[in-house]
Structure formats: C-alpha cells, structure tokens
Coordinates of C-alpha atoms in Angstrom, one line a residue:
X1 CA 110.5 93.4 102.8
X2 CA 109.9 92.6 99.1
X3 CA 112.9 93.1 96.9
X4 CA 112.1 96.0 94.6
X5 CA 112.7 99.7 94.6
X6 CA 109.9 102.1 95.5
X7 CA 110.3 105.8 94.5
X8 CA 108.2 108.8 95.6
X9 CA 107.1 111.4 93.1
X10 CA 105.8 114.8 94.3
X11 CA 104.8 117.9 92.3
X12 CA 104.9 121.4 93.7
X13 CA 104.4 125.0 92.5
X14 CA 105.5 128.2 94.1
X15 CA 102.4 130.2 93.7
X16 CA 104.2 133.4 94.7
X17 CA 106.9 133.3 91.9
X18 CA 106.4 136.6 90.0
X19 CA 107.5 135.1 86.6
X20 CA 105.1 132.1 87.1
X21 CA 102.3 134.5 88.1
X22 CA 102.9 136.6 85.0
X23 CA 102.8 133.6 82.7
X24 CA 99.7 132.2 84.4
X25 CA 97.8 135.5 84.0
X26 CA 98.8 135.7 80.4
X27 CA 97.4 132.2 79.6
X28 CA 94.3 132.7 81.8
X29 CA 93.1 135.2 79.2
X30 CA 93.1 132.6 76.5
X31 CA 90.7 130.0 78.1
X32 CA 88.1 128.5 75.8
X33 CA 86.3 126.0 78.1
X34 CA 85.2 125.5 81.7
X35 CA 88.4 125.5 83.7
X36 CA 89.6 125.8 87.3
X37 CA 92.3 128.4 87.9
X38 CA 91.3 129.6 91.3
X39 CA 94.1 131.1 93.5
X40 CA 93.4 128.4 96.1
X41 CA 94.8 125.8 93.7
X42 CA 98.3 127.4 93.9
X43 CA 98.7 129.2 97.3
X44 CA 101.6 128.2 99.4
X45 CA 101.0 126.6 102.9
X46 CA 104.7 126.9 103.6
X47 CA 104.9 123.4 104.9
X48 CA 107.0 121.7 102.2
X49 CA 109.9 121.1 104.5
X50 CA 107.6 118.9 106.7
X51 CA 106.8 116.7 103.7
X52 CA 110.5 115.9 103.3
X53 CA 111.1 115.5 107.0
X54 CA 108.2 113.0 107.2
X55 CA 109.7 111.0 104.3
X56 CA 113.1 110.8 106.0
X57 CA 111.6 110.0 109.5
X58 CA 108.7 107.8 108.6
X59 CA 109.6 106.2 105.3
X60 CA 113.5 105.9 105.4
X61 CA 113.3 102.9 103.1
X62 CA 112.2 105.0 100.1
X63 CA 114.6 104.5 97.1
X64 CA 114.5 108.0 95.6
X65 CA 112.4 111.1 95.6
X66 CA 111.6 112.9 92.3
X67 CA 110.6 116.5 93.0
X68 CA 108.7 118.0 90.0
X69 CA 108.3 121.8 89.4
X70 CA 108.2 124.2 86.5
X71 CA 111.7 125.2 87.5
X72 CA 111.6 127.0 90.8
X73 CA 113.1 125.4 93.9
X74 CA 112.9 126.4 97.6
X75 CA 116.2 128.0 98.6
X76 CA 116.5 125.6 101.6
X77 CA 116.2 122.4 99.5
X78 CA 119.4 120.4 99.4
X79 CA 119.6 119.2 95.8
X80 CA 123.0 117.7 96.5
X81 CA 121.4 115.0 98.6
X82 CA 121.7 111.7 96.8
X83 CA 118.1 110.7 97.5
X84 CA 116.5 113.6 95.6
X85 CA 116.3 114.6 91.9
X86 CA 114.7 117.8 90.8
X87 CA 112.8 117.4 87.6
X88 CA 111.6 120.4 85.6
X89 CA 108.5 120.1 83.4
X90 CA 110.7 120.6 80.4
X91 CA 112.9 117.7 81.4
X92 CA 110.3 115.1 80.7
X93 CA 107.2 116.7 79.1
X94 CA 106.9 117.4 75.4
X95 CA 107.4 121.1 74.5
X96 CA 103.9 121.4 73.0
X97 CA 102.4 120.8 76.5
X98 CA 104.2 123.7 78.1
X99 CA 103.8 125.8 80.0
X100 CA 101.1 124.2 82.0
X101 CA 99.2 125.4 85.1
X102 CA 97.3 122.2 85.6
X103 CA 98.4 119.2 87.6
X104 CA 96.8 116.8 85.1
X105 CA 99.4 117.0 82.3
X106 CA 102.2 116.9 84.9
X107 CA 100.8 113.7 86.4
X108 CA 99.9 112.0 83.1
X109 CA 103.4 112.3 81.8
X110 CA 105.3 110.9 84.9
X111 CA 106.1 107.7 83.1
X112 CA 108.4 109.7 80.8
X113 CA 110.9 110.2 83.6
X114 CA 113.4 107.6 82.5
X115 CA 115.1 106.9 85.8
X116 CA 111.8 106.4 87.7
X117 CA 111.3 102.9 89.1
X118 CA 108.5 100.6 88.1
X119 CA 107.0 100.9 91.6
X120 CA 106.4 104.5 92.7
X121 CA 104.0 106.5 94.9
X122 CA 102.6 109.7 93.6
X123 CA 102.0 112.6 96.1
X124 CA 100.4 116.0 95.8
X125 CA 102.2 118.5 98.0
X126 CA 99.3 118.5 100.4
X127 CA 99.6 114.8 101.2
X128 CA 101.8 114.0 104.3
X129 CA 103.0 110.8 106.0
X130 CA 102.4 111.4 109.7
X131 CA 103.7 108.2 111.4
X132 CA 106.1 105.3 110.5
X133 CA 104.9 103.3 107.5
X134 CA 106.2 100.2 105.8
X135 CA 106.5 99.7 102.0
X136 CA 103.6 97.2 102.3
X137 CA 101.2 100.2 102.9
X138 CA 101.8 101.0 99.2
X139 CA 102.7 97.7 97.5
X140 CA 102.2 94.0 98.4
X141 CA 103.2 91.1 96.2
X142 CA 104.5 93.7 93.7
X143 CA 101.0 95.1 93.3
X144 CA 99.7 98.6 94.3
X145 CA 97.5 98.7 97.4
X146 CA 94.1 100.4 96.8
X147 CA 90.7 100.7 98.5
X148 CA 88.4 98.5 96.4
X149 CA 85.4 100.7 96.5
X150 CA 82.9 101.3 93.7
X151 CA 80.9 104.5 93.8
X152 CA 78.4 106.0 91.4
X153 CA 80.0 109.2 90.1
X154 CA 77.6 112.0 89.4
X155 CA 77.8 115.7 88.6
X156 CA 78.3 118.0 91.5
X157 CA 77.5 121.7 92.2
X158 CA 77.6 124.2 89.3
X159 CA 81.2 125.2 88.7
X160 CA 82.6 122.0 90.2
X161 CA 84.4 120.3 87.3
X162 CA 86.0 117.4 89.2
X163 CA 83.0 115.0 88.9
X164 CA 83.1 115.5 85.2
X165 CA 86.8 114.6 85.2
X166 CA 86.1 111.5 87.3
X167 CA 83.5 110.5 84.7
X168 CA 85.8 111.1 81.8
X169 CA 88.4 108.8 83.5
X170 CA 85.8 106.1 84.2
X171 CA 84.8 106.3 80.5
X172 CA 88.3 105.2 79.6
X173 CA 88.0 102.2 81.8
X174 CA 84.7 101.2 80.4
X175 CA 86.1 101.4 76.9
X176 CA 88.6 98.5 77.7
X177 CA 87.7 96.5 80.7
X178 CA 84.4 94.5 81.3
X179 CA 83.2 95.1 84.8
X180 CA 81.2 91.9 85.2
X181 CA 84.1 89.7 84.2
X182 CA 86.6 91.6 86.3
X183 CA 84.5 91.5 89.4
X184 CA 83.9 87.8 88.9
X185 CA 87.6 87.1 88.4
X186 CA 88.6 89.2 91.5
X187 CA 85.8 88.4 93.9
X188 CA 88.1 88.0 96.9
X189 CA 89.5 91.5 96.3
X190 CA 86.1 93.3 95.9
X191 CA 83.9 91.4 98.2
X192 CA 86.0 90.5 101.3
X193 CA 84.6 92.0 104.5
X194 CA 87.9 91.6 106.2
X195 CA 89.8 93.5 103.5
X196 CA 87.2 96.1 102.6
X197 CA 84.7 96.5 105.5
X198 CA 80.9 96.0 105.5
X199 CA 79.9 99.5 104.2
X200 CA 82.3 99.2 101.2
X201 CA 81.0 95.7 100.4
X202 CA 77.4 96.9 100.5
X203 CA 78.1 99.7 98.0
X204 CA 80.1 97.3 95.8
X205 CA 77.2 94.9 95.7
X206 CA 74.8 97.6 94.7
X207 CA 77.1 99.0 92.0
X208 CA 77.8 95.5 90.7
X209 CA 74.3 95.4 89.3
X210 CA 75.2 98.0 86.7
X211 CA 76.5 96.8 83.3
X212 CA 79.5 99.0 83.3
X213 CA 81.8 100.6 85.9
X214 CA 79.8 103.4 87.5
X215 CA 82.8 105.0 89.1
X216 CA 85.3 104.6 92.0
X217 CA 85.9 106.4 95.3
X218 CA 88.9 108.8 95.5
X219 CA 90.6 108.8 98.8
X220 CA 92.8 111.9 98.1
X221 CA 95.9 110.4 99.6
X222 CA 99.1 109.2 98.0
X223 CA 98.6 106.8 95.1
X224 CA 100.8 103.8 94.4
X225 CA 101.3 103.3 90.7
X226 CA 103.1 101.0 88.3
X227 CA 105.0 102.8 85.6
X228 CA 103.9 100.0 83.2
X229 CA 100.2 101.0 84.0
X230 CA 100.9 104.5 82.7
X231 CA 102.7 103.1 79.6
X232 CA 99.7 100.8 78.9
X233 CA 97.0 103.5 79.2
X234 CA 99.1 105.8 77.0
X235 CA 99.4 103.1 74.4
X236 CA 95.6 102.5 74.3
X237 CA 94.3 106.0 74.7
X238 CA 97.0 108.4 73.3
X239 CA 94.5 110.9 71.9
X240 CA 92.5 111.3 75.1
X241 CA 95.6 111.8 77.2
X242 CA 97.2 114.1 74.7
X243 CA 94.2 116.3 74.6
X244 CA 94.3 116.7 78.4
X245 CA 98.0 117.5 78.3
X246 CA 97.4 120.4 75.9
X247 CA 95.0 122.1 78.4
X248 CA 96.8 124.9 80.3
X249 CA 94.4 124.7 83.2
X250 CA 92.2 122.0 84.8
X251 CA 89.4 121.6 82.2
X252 CA 86.0 119.9 82.3
X253 CA 87.1 117.8 79.3
X254 CA 90.2 116.3 81.2
X255 CA 91.1 112.9 82.4
X256 CA 93.3 112.8 85.5
X257 CA 95.9 110.5 87.0
X258 CA 93.1 108.7 88.7
X259 CA 92.7 107.0 85.4
X260 CA 95.7 105.0 86.2
X261 CA 94.5 104.0 89.6
X262 CA 91.1 103.1 88.2
X263 CA 92.9 101.0 85.6
X264 CA 94.8 99.0 88.2
X265 CA 91.5 98.5 90.1
X266 CA 89.4 97.4 87.1
X267 CA 92.1 95.1 85.8
X268 CA 92.5 93.4 89.2
X269 CA 96.2 94.4 89.4
X270 CA 96.0 95.5 93.0
X271 CA 95.8 94.4 96.6
X272 CA 92.8 95.6 98.6
X273 CA 92.9 97.6 101.9
X274 CA 90.4 99.5 103.9
X275 CA 90.4 103.2 103.1
X276 CA 90.8 104.3 106.7
X277 CA 94.1 102.4 106.9
X278 CA 95.5 104.3 104.0
X279 CA 94.9 107.8 105.2
X280 CA 92.4 110.6 105.4
X281 CA 91.5 113.9 103.6
X282 CA 90.3 116.8 105.6
X283 CA 89.0 119.9 103.9
X284 CA 90.1 122.9 105.8
X285 CA 87.3 125.4 106.4
X286 CA 86.9 128.5 108.6
X287 CA 83.5 127.9 110.1
X288 CA 83.7 124.3 111.4
X289 CA 85.9 122.0 113.4
X290 CA 88.0 120.9 110.4
X291 CA 91.1 122.8 111.5
X292 CA 90.9 121.3 115.0
X293 CA 90.4 117.9 113.5
X294 CA 93.5 118.3 111.3
X295 CA 95.8 119.5 114.0
X296 CA 94.6 116.7 116.3
X297 CA 95.2 114.1 113.5
X298 CA 98.8 115.4 112.9
X299 CA 99.9 115.9 116.6
X300 CA 98.5 112.5 117.7
X301 CA 99.6 110.7 114.5
X302 CA 96.2 109.1 114.1
X303 CA 96.6 108.2 110.4
X304 CA 99.3 106.9 108.1
X305 CA 98.7 109.8 105.8
X306 CA 96.8 113.0 105.9
X307 CA 95.7 115.3 103.1
X308 CA 95.6 119.0 104.1
X309 CA 93.0 119.8 101.5
X310 CA 92.6 123.5 100.5
X311 CA 89.5 123.7 98.3
X312 CA 88.9 127.4 98.6
X313 CA 86.9 127.3 101.8
X314 CA 89.3 129.7 103.5
X315 CA 88.2 132.8 101.6
X316 CA 89.9 135.6 103.6
X317 CA 93.6 136.2 103.9
X318 CA 93.3 136.2 107.7
X319 CA 91.5 132.8 107.8
X320 CA 94.1 131.2 105.5
X321 CA 97.1 132.6 107.5
X322 CA 95.6 131.5 110.8
X323 CA 94.9 127.9 109.5
X324 CA 98.4 127.7 107.9
X325 CA 100.1 128.7 111.1
X326 CA 98.1 126.3 113.3
X327 CA 98.7 123.4 111.0
X328 CA 102.4 124.1 110.7
X329 CA 102.7 124.3 114.5
X330 CA 101.2 120.9 114.6
X331 CA 103.7 119.5 112.0
X332 CA 106.6 121.1 114.0
X333 CA 105.6 119.1 117.1
X334 CA 106.1 115.8 115.4
X335 CA 108.8 116.9 112.9
X336 CA 111.0 119.5 114.6
X337 CA 114.4 118.4 113.2
X338 CA 115.9 119.3 109.9
X339 CA 116.2 116.5 107.4
X340 CA 119.0 115.7 105.0
X341 CA 116.8 117.1 102.3
X342 CA 117.4 120.6 103.8
X343 CA 120.5 122.7 103.6

C-alpha cells in the first residue's frame, strides 16, 4: 500500500427538512436563467446508513470521512466517531455563495476544507461501494485513477442542462491545455488496449483528429481528486468558478466538479483504468428492468461501485417508494450490521 492518506468526501441533503424546503422555495422564485430544481434532485432514498456501512466494511483503510451538509444531520449518525467530521456549508464556503441548492458550488469549494488530505475521493450520496476495494482503485503512484475516454459532448434533449455544463467544463480545459501535445506526451495512457479496452481506444483515435478536446466520458461513480488540482484550477479560472458558486440552483451556465477530473486527464496527471472496473451507473426507471438490474448488482456484488441514479424517471410516489424499498432490501442483504458511524 502506498504511503499517503486518502480521505472520502460525501455531500448530502435532507430533502424533507421543513426549514430547508422553505428556503429553497423562497429562492426558487428568484431564478433568472435555465436551471434544474426538480424534486428528484433532492428526494431521500433513506439509504445513507448503507453508504457508511459500506465504507467501514469494504474500505476500512480510509483515513477520514468528511460529511458535508447545509447543517442537518441524521439523528442516527455518530459524530463522536473519530473517523468522521461533519462539515457545514458555512464552515468552508464564502458567505456570498450561501445558501445554495446546487451541488456545484458545494463541490467546487471542497479544497477550502483545511484538514482535507491531498488525496481524496469525492462521492455523491447515490454512489456506493458494494464489495471490498483497495486504495489502488482510486490512486496509483500517487495519481488519481480515471477512465481515459474521449467523447464528443453535444447538446441533449430540450430542458437537459447537463450537456451544456459538460461543454462549459471542457471549454476551461481547452483554454489551458493543448490536446495534441498532451495525447502525444501520454500515448500509453490514452491508447493502451490493455488499460482502456478496444472500444475506448477506437473512440479516442477518432476524437484525436480534432484540434481541441471534444469532451470526456462521465462514469458517474466516485471521483478521485487531488486537492492541488482544485487549487490550480481556482488559481487559473477564479471568475468562472466564482460565477458558478453564486448560482443558487444548477444552471446552464455552470461548470461542475468534472472540470477537475477533466483537468487531471488532460494534463496527464492520472493512471488509466477500464470504466467497467471502476463501477457502474444505473438509472432507476419504472417501466424497464433497471430496478432488477440494480438489485442484482448490489446483492451479487458485481461491481466495485454502483450509482443508484435518480433522474426523475420514477414519476409517481408509489413507483419511487417501491423502488426505494427494493433497493434498500438489497443493500441490507450485504450490509445488515450497524457500523461505528451509527449510534
């Protein structure tokens, strides 16, 4: 095992907190751009305890967990446990960015947490470890592990703002890092069949014909980051990041934390790995086999990480409750015992 500390950072919101709902509704009435404040972004799957159980059981080597919220904390969470620190938005984010109802400002400012280690892994609250993992899944030779996969980012369906945000983040990279030179300097990372797979290499070769970075794939699993990467991007693009941090909701003009991952990829400061070895995202819907696929992935521990993605496909209360209960039953089969993170 390499000799450096690795922290985990996870952000969470209690979408049922009455005071938080009141504040969100107040600021929703002041929007001036295309934003995303759908309820699906905030509803609670009631599976947070399994995230902590998984960390303890499957990644006991983690140095520390930083749990970020606007202030609310589950009553069962054991904040006296030495491996966890609760961080409120106001503890590390400038006052002018608060309150926020977007994950982007919360993510972009993570490097302001003074105690945070140089090597850390960023999790959304829908990203779970489902089998034993080693630190090398996230960092090797001191460098973050990423899937080296170029992808042409293009606008999606009307109302989907995320492709625009991916493009905004890619624009930052093109302002500072020459694609042709970087791909040439890091050929073994981008064009190794063993490390990336044939399909990825094929797309990388096609995309390498462009003059600038056309975009990158987004695996939607936990992201290993270097604190110094965030420091560097903030130093070079303070205005762009500051503008995003002032948006109360996800905004079509935003950049996201993927900017930091893209930066590590484009600068060659990473170690490559096939995407399927990192984890999988499954969008939970009501009219297909996605729920069955997710439960099977959890119970049979098929992947290192799974992302239980709620993108609004479960439109009725009944569909959501059914999916939530089925998925949580699956988690309970592999993680039935309380962790030290619980009272």
